[in-house]
Amino acid sequence: MTTTSTSGTRPDDVRRHNRAALLRRLHVDGPSTRATLATALGLNRSTIKALVDGLAEDGVVEERVPAQRSGAGRPSLLVLPQPQAAVVLAIDIRVERAAMALVGIGGQILGRDSWRVRGSNEPREVFTKIMDYVGPLVAEQEVGPVAVGVSVPGVVRRADGFVHEAPNLHWKDVPLGAWLSHALKLPVHMGNDAELGALAEHLRGAARRADDVVYISAEVGVGGGVISNGRSLRGVGGHHIGEVGHMVVKPGGLPCYCGSRGCWETEVGERALCRALGIDEDSPVGAIVAELRALAAQGDQALERLDEFVEWLALGLGNVVNLLCPQLVVLGDLFTALPAPLVARIQETMRGRSLVSRALGGTDVVTSSLGSDAKLLGAAELAFETVLSDW
Amino acid sequence: MTTTSTSGTRPDDVRRHNRAALLRRLHVDGPSTRATLATALGLNRSTIKALVDGLAEDGVVEERVPAQRSGAGRPSLLVLPQPQAAVVLAIDIRVERAAMALVGIGGQILGRDSWRVRGSNEPREVFTKIMDYVGPLVAEQEVGPVAVGVSVPGVVRRADGFVHEAPNLHWKDVPLGAWLSHALKLPVHMGNDAELGALAEHLRGAARRADDVVYISAEVGVGGGVISNGRSLRGVGGHHIGEVGHMVVKPGGLPCYCGSRGCWETEVGERALCRALGIDEDSPVGAIVAELRALAAQGDQALERLDEFVEWLALGLGNVVNLLCPQLVVLGDLFTALPAPLVARIQETMRGRSLVSRALGGTDVVTSSLGSDAKLLGAAELAFETVLSDW
C-alpha cells in the first residue's frame, strides 16, 4: 500500500488528466454541450473551453450548431468527437466466423469485413487471414489504426494476449497477441469474448444505465462477462470472470468440449437450442434465428416446444445471479433472438429459483441491443481504453 | 464520472490520510519498525516519526525494544498498536450458536461470549440475547466499543443492516441493523457471514498472500465470499457476491430451505456430511469433527466412504472457480476439519473439472487457518474499516 501524495502533481498532469476525461466522456456519451461537459466532469467553464479549444485545434473535436434547436435564443454549440481522429482495429474471432472493423472515436464503425472460420480455425490460419484482410480494410480508410483489440472465446492472458485455452476453437497455448503485435507493429489488447461483450453492452448497449451487470453470450459456446461497480470484473492475473458455460448443471450429462460433462452450454448452447427447435444441430445461425422468429409468430403455444430449454436457461441464470449478484442480465449473441415472451418466462423462472434475486426484489433479464456486434465493439473499447487515457 | 482535483487537498487532509494508512498497516500487519513503515507507506522517515510520535501521545501506539535482537548494534524500536485504543464489538450469528467478542486494534480478541441459538433463533429473541450479553462483556473490559460489526448467514443490505433473507435462520425482512444501532447507540456495520469470513482469511488467515480468493464456509448452510484484487467483492447495492450454497448442481435433487431443489448445500452442507459419515443428520459440530478425525486416523481407505461427498464438493468448486477465477479457495468452518488427504483429492478433482483452473495452471485449495473464528474476526474488520479510516 502506498499513500497518495499531492506534491508530485503538476499542472500539466492535471491538464492531461482532464483532457483524457473529457475525451472519454465524448467517446462514450457522444456529442455534448460545453455546459453538460462542465457539469459532468466537475470542471469550470473556462477550463472546459480551454480543453475543447485545444482538442479542436488538434482536429479531435469539432463544435457545431445542433440540427434541432431547443427553445428560443442562441443555441448552445455541440462538441462532437471526430471519429477519424483516433481509429482502432477491432477483431472478433468466433467458432463460425471472424469479423474485423475499424472503429473511430465515438464507437463508429468506419469499415468492416468478415469471413468464415468454421472448418479452418487452426490458429496460424486464423492469424494469416487476419493479416490478409487487414491491409485492404485499412487502405479503404484515410487513416490507419493506432491500436488493436481482439476478442477470443476462451481464457486469455491480459498482459500479452496469450490464449491459454479456447475449447470450442480447439486452441491451446496460442500466443496470438505476440503474433499480431509483431506483425502489425501496434499495441494489441486481447480479452475474452463475453467479457468484451459485457463491456460494449455497458458502454453502448442494453446495460448503459446499470453498473452491476452479467452479460451471457451464446453461439456454439456459452460465455459470461461481468461488469461490477461500472468496471470489467477480472480474476487472478487479470483473467476474465464468468466462464459460465462450463458450470456443471447436469452431473453425468452430455460430454462437453472442455472435457467435463453436463456443462451449462451443453444444455443451452447453439446445438442444444437446435435440438430443442427440432432442426439440425449444425444449422447456421441465420437458420436458427429464422426458426425462432417463425415459432414466435405462431404464438405462445408453439413456444412450449422450448419449455425444457427455458428451464435449463433459467436454472443456470439463477446460479449466475446467486453467485454474481447483478442488477441486470443481458442475453447476447444467439440469445438476442429469443422471443420476448420467452425472455419474460426465463426472467420469471430465474427469479423464482434465485435466493439473491428474490431478496433484492428481482433481477432484470433483457436481450442485447448490440446483437452480434457486441464483442467487436467491446474489442474496440478495450483498445480505446489505453488510446484515450494516453491522449 | 468526476475528475480528481488536487486544489482541495490541504496539509491536514494529507496528514490524516497518512495517519490512517499507518494505523491500518499496524492493525493488519502487526508491530513494525519505523523503517519498515516508511518503506511500506512510501513516506520519508521524518514524516513517519511525526506520525508515530502523535499516535504515541494519543496512546494508540507504543514503541518498544524488540524481545529478539537481530544482529549487532542498537536494535530498531518496534511500533506496537495498543489494542485497547480502539475496540469494536463483533457479533457472529449462526444457525447453531451466536458469538460475540470485543476486538482491539491489531485484531486481538479481548473478551468473548457465545450462546446456543438453534431452536430459539426468532429475530427478536436473538436481538434480546445480544443485548443481555453485551453489558457484562463490556463491563469486564476497561474500554467500551466504538463500533459494531455483525455477521449474518444471509442476504444483508450493506447500508443499514437490513436482513432481506437468511434461509437457514428462517429470517425474512429483519431490520436487525436498525434495532442494534438504536439500542447500542453505536455505528453498526453488517455483512454476509461468508463475505466476512473471506475478509478475515485475507487479512489474518490462510489467504494473506492472495489477492483473488474465494472463501467457502459450511455449517448448516454453505456460503461463499469473494476477495477480488485485494478487496471484498460486492454486487448491486453493495450486497455480497458468492451465494454459492444455492447454486443448483443436481436438478430435481433434495429440496432446499431456500425453496429450490438440488442446491449445492444439500449435497455438501453439514447434513450431507453427516449422511456421508453415517451419523445423525443433526449431530453437533463437535461430533462431526470428531468423526472426521477418527476416519482420518484409520487411513486413506476409510476416507473412501466420503468419495461421493468429495465428488460433489469438487464439482461445485469447479463451478465456483470457473465463474470467479480465484487463485486460491479457502475451505472454512466445518470444512476446516476435512482431513488433508481429502482436501488434496478435492483440489485435484476440481482442477480436472475446471477449464479456468486448468488454463491458469491450477487453483489451490486450502483449509481455513482461522476456523470458526473467521466470521467473528471478519465482522470486527468490517467495523474497523470505518473506525480506522476516520481516526
mmCIF file of C-alpha atoms in Angstrom, chain A residues 31-382:
data_model
loop_
_atom_site.group_PDB
_atom_site.id
_atom_site.type_symbol
_atom_site.label_atom_id
_atom_site.label_comp_id
_atom_site.label_asym_id
_atom_site.label_seq_id
_atom_site.Cartn_x
_atom_site.Cartn_y
_atom_site.Cartn_z
ATOM 1 C CA PRO A 31 -21.907 14.981 -28.686
ATOM 2 C CA SER A 32 -22.429 17.234 -25.660
ATOM 3 C CA THR A 33 -22.590 20.951 -24.961
ATOM 4 C CA ARG A 34 -19.769 22.599 -23.036
ATOM 5 C CA ALA A 35 -22.187 23.177 -20.162
ATOM 6 C CA THR A 36 -23.043 19.461 -19.964
ATOM 7 C CA LEU A 37 -19.354 18.590 -20.025
ATOM 8 C CA ALA A 38 -18.595 21.098 -17.270
ATOM 9 C CA THR A 39 -21.271 19.595 -15.026
ATOM 10 C CA ALA A 40 -20.360 16.012 -15.820
ATOM 11 C CA LEU A 41 -16.649 16.488 -15.223
ATOM 12 C CA GLY A 42 -16.929 18.882 -12.298
ATOM 13 C CA LEU A 43 -14.780 21.480 -14.057
ATOM 14 C CA ASN A 44 -15.468 25.170 -14.553
ATOM 15 C CA ARG A 45 -16.448 26.601 -17.932
ATOM 16 C CA SER A 46 -13.159 28.294 -18.674
ATOM 17 C CA THR A 47 -11.258 25.037 -18.128
ATOM 18 C CA ILE A 48 -13.701 23.243 -20.451
ATOM 19 C CA LYS A 49 -13.298 25.999 -23.051
ATOM 20 C CA ALA A 50 -9.509 25.711 -22.984
ATOM 21 C CA LEU A 51 -9.663 21.918 -23.275
ATOM 22 C CA VAL A 52 -12.206 21.953 -26.129
ATOM 23 C CA ASP A 53 -10.268 24.640 -27.991
ATOM 24 C CA GLY A 54 -7.095 22.602 -27.688
ATOM 25 C CA LEU A 55 -8.769 19.416 -28.901
ATOM 26 C CA ALA A 56 -10.438 21.329 -31.772
ATOM 27 C CA GLU A 57 -7.054 22.687 -32.864
ATOM 28 C CA ASP A 58 -5.748 19.112 -32.956
ATOM 29 C CA GLY A 59 -8.752 18.079 -35.064
ATOM 30 C CA VAL A 60 -10.071 15.692 -32.397
ATOM 31 C CA VAL A 61 -13.358 17.524 -31.827
ATOM 32 C CA GLU A 62 -15.476 19.974 -33.746
ATOM 33 C CA GLU A 63 -18.085 22.438 -32.491
ATOM 34 C CA ARG A 64 -21.331 22.751 -34.383
ATOM 35 C CA VAL A 65 -24.782 24.295 -34.121
ATOM 36 C CA PRO A 66 -27.150 21.423 -33.265
ATOM 37 C CA ALA A 67 -29.553 20.366 -36.023
ATOM 38 C CA GLN A 68 -32.541 20.531 -33.687
ATOM 39 C CA ARG A 69 -32.835 23.815 -31.819
ATOM 40 C CA SER A 70 -34.442 23.737 -28.399
ATOM 41 C CA GLY A 71 -36.165 26.890 -27.123
ATOM 42 C CA ALA A 72 -35.513 30.441 -28.198
ATOM 43 C CA GLY A 73 -32.238 32.351 -28.112
ATOM 44 C CA ARG A 74 -28.808 31.426 -29.327
ATOM 45 C CA PRO A 75 -28.408 27.629 -29.422
ATOM 46 C CA SER A 76 -25.583 26.019 -27.425
ATOM 47 C CA LEU A 77 -22.816 24.668 -29.591
ATOM 48 C CA LEU A 78 -22.370 20.910 -29.540
ATOM 49 C CA VAL A 79 -18.904 19.435 -29.080
ATOM 50 C CA LEU A 80 -18.600 16.469 -31.449
ATOM 51 C CA PRO A 81 -15.788 13.916 -31.376
ATOM 52 C CA GLN A 82 -14.195 13.369 -34.791
ATOM 53 C CA PRO A 83 -14.264 9.601 -35.429
ATOM 54 C CA GLN A 84 -11.222 9.651 -37.715
ATOM 55 C CA ALA A 85 -9.048 11.400 -35.129
ATOM 56 C CA ALA A 86 -8.265 8.061 -33.490
ATOM 57 C CA VAL A 87 -9.096 4.748 -35.086
ATOM 58 C CA VAL A 88 -8.619 1.270 -33.649
ATOM 59 C CA LEU A 89 -8.723 -2.129 -35.296
ATOM 60 C CA ALA A 90 -11.213 -4.493 -33.661
ATOM 61 C CA ILE A 91 -11.111 -8.234 -34.314
ATOM 62 C CA ASP A 92 -13.756 -10.719 -33.196
ATOM 63 C CA ILE A 93 -12.789 -14.386 -33.548
ATOM 64 C CA ARG A 94 -15.636 -16.851 -33.246
ATOM 65 C CA VAL A 95 -16.202 -20.515 -33.912
ATOM 66 C CA GLU A 96 -18.246 -19.852 -37.031
ATOM 67 C CA ARG A 97 -16.914 -16.542 -38.399
ATOM 68 C CA ALA A 98 -14.320 -13.913 -37.707
ATOM 69 C CA ALA A 99 -15.012 -10.220 -38.086
ATOM 70 C CA MET A 100 -12.806 -7.161 -38.246
ATOM 71 C CA ALA A 101 -13.623 -3.468 -38.127
ATOM 72 C CA LEU A 102 -12.009 -0.078 -37.998
ATOM 73 C CA VAL A 103 -13.722 1.847 -35.226
ATOM 74 C CA GLY A 104 -13.385 5.569 -34.666
ATOM 75 C CA ILE A 105 -13.772 7.748 -31.590
ATOM 76 C CA GLY A 106 -17.395 7.670 -30.521
ATOM 77 C CA GLY A 107 -17.620 3.970 -31.362
ATOM 78 C CA GLN A 108 -18.487 4.466 -35.011
ATOM 79 C CA ILE A 109 -17.658 1.550 -37.310
ATOM 80 C CA LEU A 110 -15.849 3.104 -40.282
ATOM 81 C CA GLY A 111 -15.310 -0.074 -42.248
ATOM 82 C CA ARG A 112 -15.660 -3.814 -41.698
ATOM 83 C CA ASP A 113 -15.051 -7.252 -43.093
ATOM 84 C CA SER A 114 -15.773 -10.818 -42.023
ATOM 85 C CA TRP A 115 -15.001 -14.330 -43.152
ATOM 86 C CA ARG A 116 -15.909 -17.920 -42.427
ATOM 87 C CA VAL A 117 -13.788 -19.650 -39.791
ATOM 88 C CA ARG A 118 -15.555 -22.942 -39.108
ATOM 89 C CA GLY A 119 -13.511 -25.746 -40.603
ATOM 90 C CA SER A 120 -10.394 -23.600 -40.893
ATOM 91 C CA ASN A 121 -9.795 -22.303 -37.403
ATOM 92 C CA GLU A 122 -6.265 -23.544 -36.921
ATOM 93 C CA PRO A 123 -4.543 -20.656 -35.052
ATOM 94 C CA ARG A 124 -1.895 -19.919 -37.687
ATOM 95 C CA GLU A 125 -4.558 -19.941 -40.398
ATOM 96 C CA VAL A 126 -6.766 -17.514 -38.493
ATOM 97 C CA PHE A 127 -3.767 -15.236 -37.958
ATOM 98 C CA THR A 128 -2.833 -15.368 -41.670
ATOM 99 C CA LYS A 129 -6.392 -14.481 -42.706
ATOM 100 C CA ILE A 130 -6.384 -11.506 -40.348
ATOM 101 C CA MET A 131 -3.147 -10.281 -41.928
ATOM 102 C CA ASP A 132 -4.561 -10.854 -45.434
ATOM 103 C CA TYR A 133 -7.684 -8.828 -44.782
ATOM 104 C CA VAL A 134 -6.326 -6.011 -42.635
ATOM 105 C CA GLY A 135 -4.380 -4.353 -45.491
ATOM 106 C CA PRO A 136 -7.354 -3.815 -47.832
ATOM 107 C CA LEU A 137 -9.546 -2.693 -44.922
ATOM 108 C CA VAL A 138 -7.029 -0.076 -43.800
ATOM 109 C CA ALA A 139 -6.402 1.015 -47.405
ATOM 110 C CA GLU A 140 -10.097 1.897 -47.756
ATOM 111 C CA GLN A 141 -9.838 4.433 -44.949
ATOM 112 C CA GLU A 142 -7.685 7.520 -44.949
ATOM 113 C CA VAL A 143 -6.304 6.826 -41.509
ATOM 114 C CA GLY A 144 -4.679 3.717 -40.056
ATOM 115 C CA PRO A 145 -5.376 2.191 -36.634
ATOM 116 C CA VAL A 146 -3.345 3.225 -33.581
ATOM 117 C CA ALA A 147 -4.141 0.119 -31.537
ATOM 118 C CA VAL A 148 -5.776 -3.288 -31.856
ATOM 119 C CA GLY A 149 -8.429 -5.007 -29.737
ATOM 120 C CA VAL A 150 -9.151 -8.724 -30.122
ATOM 121 C CA SER A 151 -12.000 -10.859 -28.799
ATOM 122 C CA VAL A 152 -11.412 -14.609 -28.378
ATOM 123 C CA PRO A 153 -13.876 -17.177 -26.986
ATOM 124 C CA GLY A 154 -11.514 -18.572 -24.378
ATOM 125 C CA VAL A 155 -9.251 -17.921 -21.432
ATOM 126 C CA VAL A 156 -6.866 -15.146 -22.439
ATOM 127 C CA ARG A 157 -3.906 -13.694 -20.543
ATOM 128 C CA ARG A 158 -4.467 -9.961 -20.381
ATOM 129 C CA ALA A 159 -0.817 -8.922 -20.274
ATOM 130 C CA ASP A 160 0.245 -10.291 -23.656
ATOM 131 C CA GLY A 161 -2.783 -11.831 -25.354
ATOM 132 C CA PHE A 162 -1.684 -15.396 -24.776
ATOM 133 C CA VAL A 163 -4.666 -17.733 -25.313
ATOM 134 C CA HIS A 164 -4.453 -20.415 -22.623
ATOM 135 C CA GLU A 165 -7.419 -22.364 -23.905
ATOM 136 C CA ALA A 166 -10.333 -21.748 -26.265
ATOM 137 C CA PRO A 167 -12.191 -25.069 -26.133
ATOM 138 C CA ASN A 168 -14.667 -24.505 -28.961
ATOM 139 C CA LEU A 169 -11.872 -23.401 -31.288
ATOM 140 C CA HIS A 170 -9.721 -26.330 -30.082
ATOM 141 C CA TRP A 171 -6.988 -23.812 -29.290
ATOM 142 C CA LYS A 172 -4.460 -24.348 -26.523
ATOM 143 C CA ASP A 173 -1.475 -22.147 -25.635
ATOM 144 C CA VAL A 174 -1.659 -19.856 -28.659
ATOM 145 C CA PRO A 175 0.486 -16.666 -28.479
ATOM 146 C CA LEU A 176 -1.874 -14.773 -30.797
ATOM 147 C CA GLY A 177 -1.230 -11.443 -29.085
ATOM 148 C CA ALA A 178 2.514 -11.713 -29.733
ATOM 149 C CA TRP A 179 1.986 -12.719 -33.371
ATOM 150 C CA LEU A 180 -0.328 -9.782 -34.005
ATOM 151 C CA SER A 181 1.698 -7.110 -32.223
ATOM 152 C CA HIS A 182 4.830 -8.293 -34.006
ATOM 153 C CA ALA A 183 3.190 -8.316 -37.432
ATOM 154 C CA LEU A 184 1.084 -5.160 -37.101
ATOM 155 C CA LYS A 185 3.639 -3.137 -35.087
ATOM 156 C CA LEU A 186 0.809 -1.842 -32.931
ATOM 157 C CA PRO A 187 -0.219 -2.306 -29.308
ATOM 158 C CA VAL A 188 -2.553 -5.315 -29.162
ATOM 159 C CA HIS A 189 -5.073 -5.794 -26.352
ATOM 160 C CA MET A 190 -6.912 -9.084 -26.086
ATOM 161 C CA GLY A 191 -9.804 -10.248 -23.976
ATOM 162 C CA ASN A 192 -12.373 -12.948 -23.535
ATOM 163 C CA ASP A 193 -15.320 -12.540 -25.904
ATOM 164 C CA ALA A 194 -18.056 -12.410 -23.274
ATOM 165 C CA GLU A 195 -16.038 -10.017 -21.119
ATOM 166 C CA LEU A 196 -15.821 -7.669 -24.104
ATOM 167 C CA GLY A 197 -19.489 -8.161 -24.949
ATOM 168 C CA ALA A 198 -20.313 -7.091 -21.398
ATOM 169 C CA LEU A 199 -18.103 -4.017 -21.771
ATOM 170 C CA ALA A 200 -19.797 -2.953 -25.019
ATOM 171 C CA GLU A 201 -23.321 -3.506 -23.699
ATOM 172 C CA HIS A 202 -22.418 -1.477 -20.622
ATOM 173 C CA LEU A 203 -20.933 1.429 -22.598
ATOM 174 C CA ARG A 204 -23.204 1.444 -25.640
ATOM 175 C CA GLY A 205 -25.954 -1.134 -25.330
ATOM 176 C CA ALA A 206 -28.669 -2.618 -23.160
ATOM 177 C CA ALA A 207 -26.738 -2.132 -19.912
ATOM 178 C CA ARG A 208 -25.909 1.558 -20.232
ATOM 179 C CA ARG A 209 -27.723 2.504 -17.085
ATOM 180 C CA ALA A 210 -26.596 -0.455 -14.970
ATOM 181 C CA ASP A 211 -23.348 -0.723 -13.033
ATOM 182 C CA ASP A 212 -23.639 -4.363 -11.958
ATOM 183 C CA VAL A 213 -24.274 -6.497 -14.985
ATOM 184 C CA VAL A 214 -23.753 -10.017 -16.238
ATOM 185 C CA TYR A 215 -23.692 -10.488 -19.995
ATOM 186 C CA ILE A 216 -24.329 -14.006 -21.253
ATOM 187 C CA SER A 217 -23.461 -14.832 -24.826
ATOM 188 C CA ALA A 218 -24.356 -17.937 -26.767
ATOM 189 C CA GLU A 219 -23.081 -19.205 -30.029
ATOM 190 C CA VAL A 220 -21.547 -22.692 -30.033
ATOM 191 C CA GLY A 221 -20.184 -21.950 -26.585
ATOM 192 C CA VAL A 222 -21.840 -20.047 -23.790
ATOM 193 C CA GLY A 223 -19.789 -17.395 -22.029
ATOM 194 C CA GLY A 224 -20.251 -14.749 -19.408
ATOM 195 C CA GLY A 225 -18.786 -11.324 -18.730
ATOM 196 C CA VAL A 226 -19.235 -9.264 -15.604
ATOM 197 C CA ILE A 227 -19.411 -5.531 -15.041
ATOM 198 C CA SER A 228 -19.054 -4.810 -11.333
ATOM 199 C CA ASN A 229 -19.470 -1.298 -9.999
ATOM 200 C CA GLY A 230 -19.170 0.039 -13.557
ATOM 201 C CA ARG A 231 -15.976 -1.812 -14.461
ATOM 202 C CA SER A 232 -14.944 -5.075 -16.097
ATOM 203 C CA LEU A 233 -14.503 -7.605 -13.329
ATOM 204 C CA ARG A 234 -11.320 -9.636 -13.524
ATOM 205 C CA GLY A 235 -9.898 -12.500 -11.537
ATOM 206 C CA VAL A 236 -6.357 -13.606 -10.807
ATOM 207 C CA GLY A 237 -3.783 -12.238 -13.242
ATOM 208 C CA GLY A 238 -6.419 -10.048 -14.902
ATOM 209 C CA HIS A 239 -8.211 -13.038 -16.409
ATOM 210 C CA HIS A 240 -11.886 -12.621 -17.134
ATOM 211 C CA ILE A 241 -14.526 -13.666 -14.661
ATOM 212 C CA GLY A 242 -17.642 -15.600 -15.622
ATOM 213 C CA GLU A 243 -16.799 -18.794 -17.523
ATOM 214 C CA VAL A 244 -20.454 -19.700 -17.037
ATOM 215 C CA GLY A 245 -20.759 -22.092 -19.976
ATOM 216 C CA HIS A 246 -18.630 -24.636 -18.154
ATOM 217 C CA MET A 247 -20.617 -24.552 -14.960
ATOM 218 C CA VAL A 248 -21.794 -28.139 -14.440
ATOM 219 C CA VAL A 249 -25.585 -28.146 -14.070
ATOM 220 C CA LYS A 250 -26.306 -31.745 -15.023
ATOM 221 C CA PRO A 251 -23.815 -34.133 -13.441
ATOM 222 C CA GLY A 252 -23.273 -37.092 -15.754
ATOM 223 C CA GLY A 253 -24.906 -35.162 -18.610
ATOM 224 C CA LEU A 254 -23.668 -34.709 -22.156
ATOM 225 C CA PRO A 255 -19.904 -34.585 -22.723
ATOM 226 C CA CYS A 256 -18.575 -31.064 -23.303
ATOM 227 C CA TYR A 257 -15.686 -29.830 -25.448
ATOM 228 C CA CYS A 258 -13.948 -28.723 -22.259
ATOM 229 C CA GLY A 259 -13.537 -32.318 -21.101
ATOM 230 C CA SER A 260 -16.252 -32.186 -18.443
ATOM 231 C CA ARG A 261 -19.874 -33.398 -18.623
ATOM 232 C CA GLY A 262 -23.207 -31.694 -18.160
ATOM 233 C CA CYS A 263 -21.810 -28.177 -18.617
ATOM 234 C CA TRP A 264 -24.457 -25.477 -18.971
ATOM 235 C CA GLU A 265 -23.508 -24.882 -22.589
ATOM 236 C CA THR A 266 -24.386 -28.478 -23.494
ATOM 237 C CA GLU A 267 -27.961 -27.646 -22.401
ATOM 238 C CA VAL A 268 -28.360 -24.066 -23.626
ATOM 239 C CA GLY A 269 -25.705 -23.504 -26.326
ATOM 240 C CA GLU A 270 -26.327 -23.324 -30.064
ATOM 241 C CA ARG A 271 -26.541 -27.104 -30.525
ATOM 242 C CA ALA A 272 -28.943 -27.532 -27.609
ATOM 243 C CA LEU A 273 -31.153 -24.774 -28.986
ATOM 244 C CA CYS A 274 -31.169 -26.529 -32.380
ATOM 245 C CA ARG A 275 -32.200 -29.779 -30.715
ATOM 246 C CA ALA A 276 -34.979 -28.002 -28.847
ATOM 247 C CA LEU A 277 -36.166 -26.402 -32.088
ATOM 248 C CA GLY A 278 -36.038 -29.770 -33.836
ATOM 249 C CA ILE A 279 -33.579 -28.612 -36.504
ATOM 250 C CA ASP A 280 -30.134 -29.859 -37.489
ATOM 251 C CA GLU A 281 -27.518 -29.317 -34.735
ATOM 252 C CA ASP A 282 -25.141 -27.691 -37.177
ATOM 253 C CA SER A 283 -27.669 -25.241 -38.615
ATOM 254 C CA PRO A 284 -26.160 -21.856 -39.377
ATOM 255 C CA VAL A 285 -27.060 -19.006 -37.035
ATOM 256 C CA GLY A 286 -29.353 -17.436 -39.662
ATOM 257 C CA ALA A 287 -31.469 -20.578 -39.823
ATOM 258 C CA ILE A 288 -31.776 -20.767 -36.037
ATOM 259 C CA VAL A 289 -32.853 -17.141 -35.805
ATOM 260 C CA ALA A 290 -35.393 -17.661 -38.614
ATOM 261 C CA GLU A 291 -36.807 -20.713 -36.810
ATOM 262 C CA LEU A 292 -37.136 -18.728 -33.557
ATOM 263 C CA ARG A 293 -38.984 -15.936 -35.404
ATOM 264 C CA ALA A 294 -41.309 -18.410 -37.092
ATOM 265 C CA LEU A 295 -42.069 -20.040 -33.764
ATOM 266 C CA ALA A 296 -42.765 -16.695 -32.092
ATOM 267 C CA ALA A 297 -45.142 -15.769 -34.918
ATOM 268 C CA GLN A 298 -47.163 -18.911 -34.214
ATOM 269 C CA GLY A 299 -47.928 -17.694 -30.693
ATOM 270 C CA ASP A 300 -47.282 -18.759 -27.130
ATOM 271 C CA GLN A 301 -48.441 -22.328 -27.571
ATOM 272 C CA ALA A 302 -45.809 -23.021 -30.213
ATOM 273 C CA LEU A 303 -43.126 -21.737 -27.831
ATOM 274 C CA GLU A 304 -43.936 -24.570 -25.437
ATOM 275 C CA ARG A 305 -41.612 -26.671 -27.518
ATOM 276 C CA LEU A 306 -38.816 -24.747 -25.823
ATOM 277 C CA ASP A 307 -40.067 -25.354 -22.268
ATOM 278 C CA GLU A 308 -37.184 -27.594 -21.287
ATOM 279 C CA PHE A 309 -34.658 -25.228 -22.869
ATOM 280 C CA VAL A 310 -36.196 -22.361 -20.878
ATOM 281 C CA GLU A 311 -35.910 -24.415 -17.696
ATOM 282 C CA TRP A 312 -32.178 -25.025 -18.227
ATOM 283 C CA LEU A 313 -31.555 -21.431 -19.160
ATOM 284 C CA ALA A 314 -33.385 -20.171 -16.067
ATOM 285 C CA LEU A 315 -31.658 -22.695 -13.831
ATOM 286 C CA GLY A 316 -28.211 -21.577 -14.943
ATOM 287 C CA LEU A 317 -29.151 -17.901 -14.753
ATOM 288 C CA GLY A 318 -30.394 -18.471 -11.197
ATOM 289 C CA ASN A 319 -26.943 -19.835 -10.329
ATOM 290 C CA VAL A 320 -25.241 -16.934 -12.069
ATOM 291 C CA VAL A 321 -27.360 -14.377 -10.215
ATOM 292 C CA ASN A 322 -26.804 -16.154 -6.879
ATOM 293 C CA LEU A 323 -23.051 -16.119 -7.406
ATOM 294 C CA LEU A 324 -22.574 -12.707 -9.008
ATOM 295 C CA CYS A 325 -25.431 -10.555 -7.663
ATOM 296 C CA PRO A 326 -26.046 -8.316 -10.712
ATOM 297 C CA GLN A 327 -28.984 -5.945 -11.143
ATOM 298 C CA LEU A 328 -29.280 -6.844 -14.806
ATOM 299 C CA VAL A 329 -28.595 -9.859 -17.010
ATOM 300 C CA VAL A 330 -28.107 -9.196 -20.728
ATOM 301 C CA LEU A 331 -28.656 -12.146 -23.064
ATOM 302 C CA GLY A 332 -26.467 -11.694 -26.115
ATOM 303 C CA ASP A 333 -25.493 -13.149 -29.482
ATOM 304 C CA LEU A 334 -27.812 -16.006 -30.423
ATOM 305 C CA PHE A 335 -29.889 -15.333 -27.293
ATOM 306 C CA THR A 336 -30.640 -11.862 -28.696
ATOM 307 C CA ALA A 337 -33.121 -13.608 -30.984
ATOM 308 C CA LEU A 338 -35.111 -15.219 -28.166
ATOM 309 C CA PRO A 339 -38.753 -14.109 -28.490
ATOM 310 C CA ALA A 340 -39.908 -11.596 -25.854
ATOM 311 C CA PRO A 341 -42.498 -13.885 -24.202
ATOM 312 C CA LEU A 342 -39.750 -16.487 -23.726
ATOM 313 C CA VAL A 343 -37.403 -13.929 -22.153
ATOM 314 C CA ALA A 344 -40.209 -12.890 -19.805
ATOM 315 C CA ARG A 345 -40.677 -16.517 -18.756
ATOM 316 C CA ILE A 346 -36.932 -17.007 -18.330
ATOM 317 C CA GLN A 347 -36.829 -13.947 -16.074
ATOM 318 C CA GLU A 348 -39.777 -15.137 -14.017
ATOM 319 C CA THR A 349 -38.443 -18.687 -13.618
ATOM 320 C CA MET A 350 -34.952 -17.418 -12.738
ATOM 321 C CA ARG A 351 -36.382 -15.069 -10.106
ATOM 322 C CA GLY A 352 -38.247 -17.953 -8.508
ATOM 323 C CA ARG A 353 -35.045 -20.005 -8.394
ATOM 324 C CA SER A 354 -32.618 -17.408 -7.153
ATOM 325 C CA LEU A 355 -32.481 -16.551 -3.479
ATOM 326 C CA VAL A 356 -30.429 -13.456 -4.278
ATOM 327 C CA SER A 357 -32.788 -12.186 -6.965
ATOM 328 C CA ARG A 358 -35.753 -12.722 -4.655
ATOM 329 C CA ALA A 359 -34.049 -10.957 -1.762
ATOM 330 C CA LEU A 360 -33.188 -7.978 -3.958
ATOM 331 C CA GLY A 361 -36.674 -7.641 -5.396
ATOM 332 C CA GLY A 362 -35.988 -9.263 -8.769
ATOM 333 C CA THR A 363 -33.094 -9.142 -11.220
ATOM 334 C CA ASP A 364 -33.987 -7.999 -14.748
ATOM 335 C CA VAL A 365 -33.271 -10.119 -17.805
ATOM 336 C CA VAL A 366 -33.125 -8.372 -21.193
ATOM 337 C CA THR A 367 -31.749 -9.170 -24.617
ATOM 338 C CA SER A 368 -28.705 -7.451 -26.083
ATOM 339 C CA SER A 369 -29.174 -4.271 -28.064
ATOM 340 C CA LEU A 370 -25.870 -4.647 -29.919
ATOM 341 C CA GLY A 371 -26.505 -8.232 -31.006
ATOM 342 C CA SER A 372 -23.655 -9.870 -32.859
ATOM 343 C CA ASP A 373 -21.624 -6.623 -32.897
ATOM 344 C CA ALA A 374 -21.224 -6.564 -29.111
ATOM 345 C CA LYS A 375 -17.897 -8.392 -28.982
ATOM 346 C CA LEU A 376 -16.437 -6.499 -31.922
ATOM 347 C CA LEU A 377 -17.386 -3.194 -30.296
ATOM 348 C CA GLY A 378 -16.085 -4.471 -26.959
ATOM 349 C CA ALA A 379 -12.730 -5.309 -28.559
ATOM 350 C CA ALA A 380 -12.619 -1.744 -29.904
ATOM 351 C CA GLU A 381 -13.349 -0.365 -26.423
ATOM 352 C CA LEU A 382 -10.538 -2.428 -24.948
#
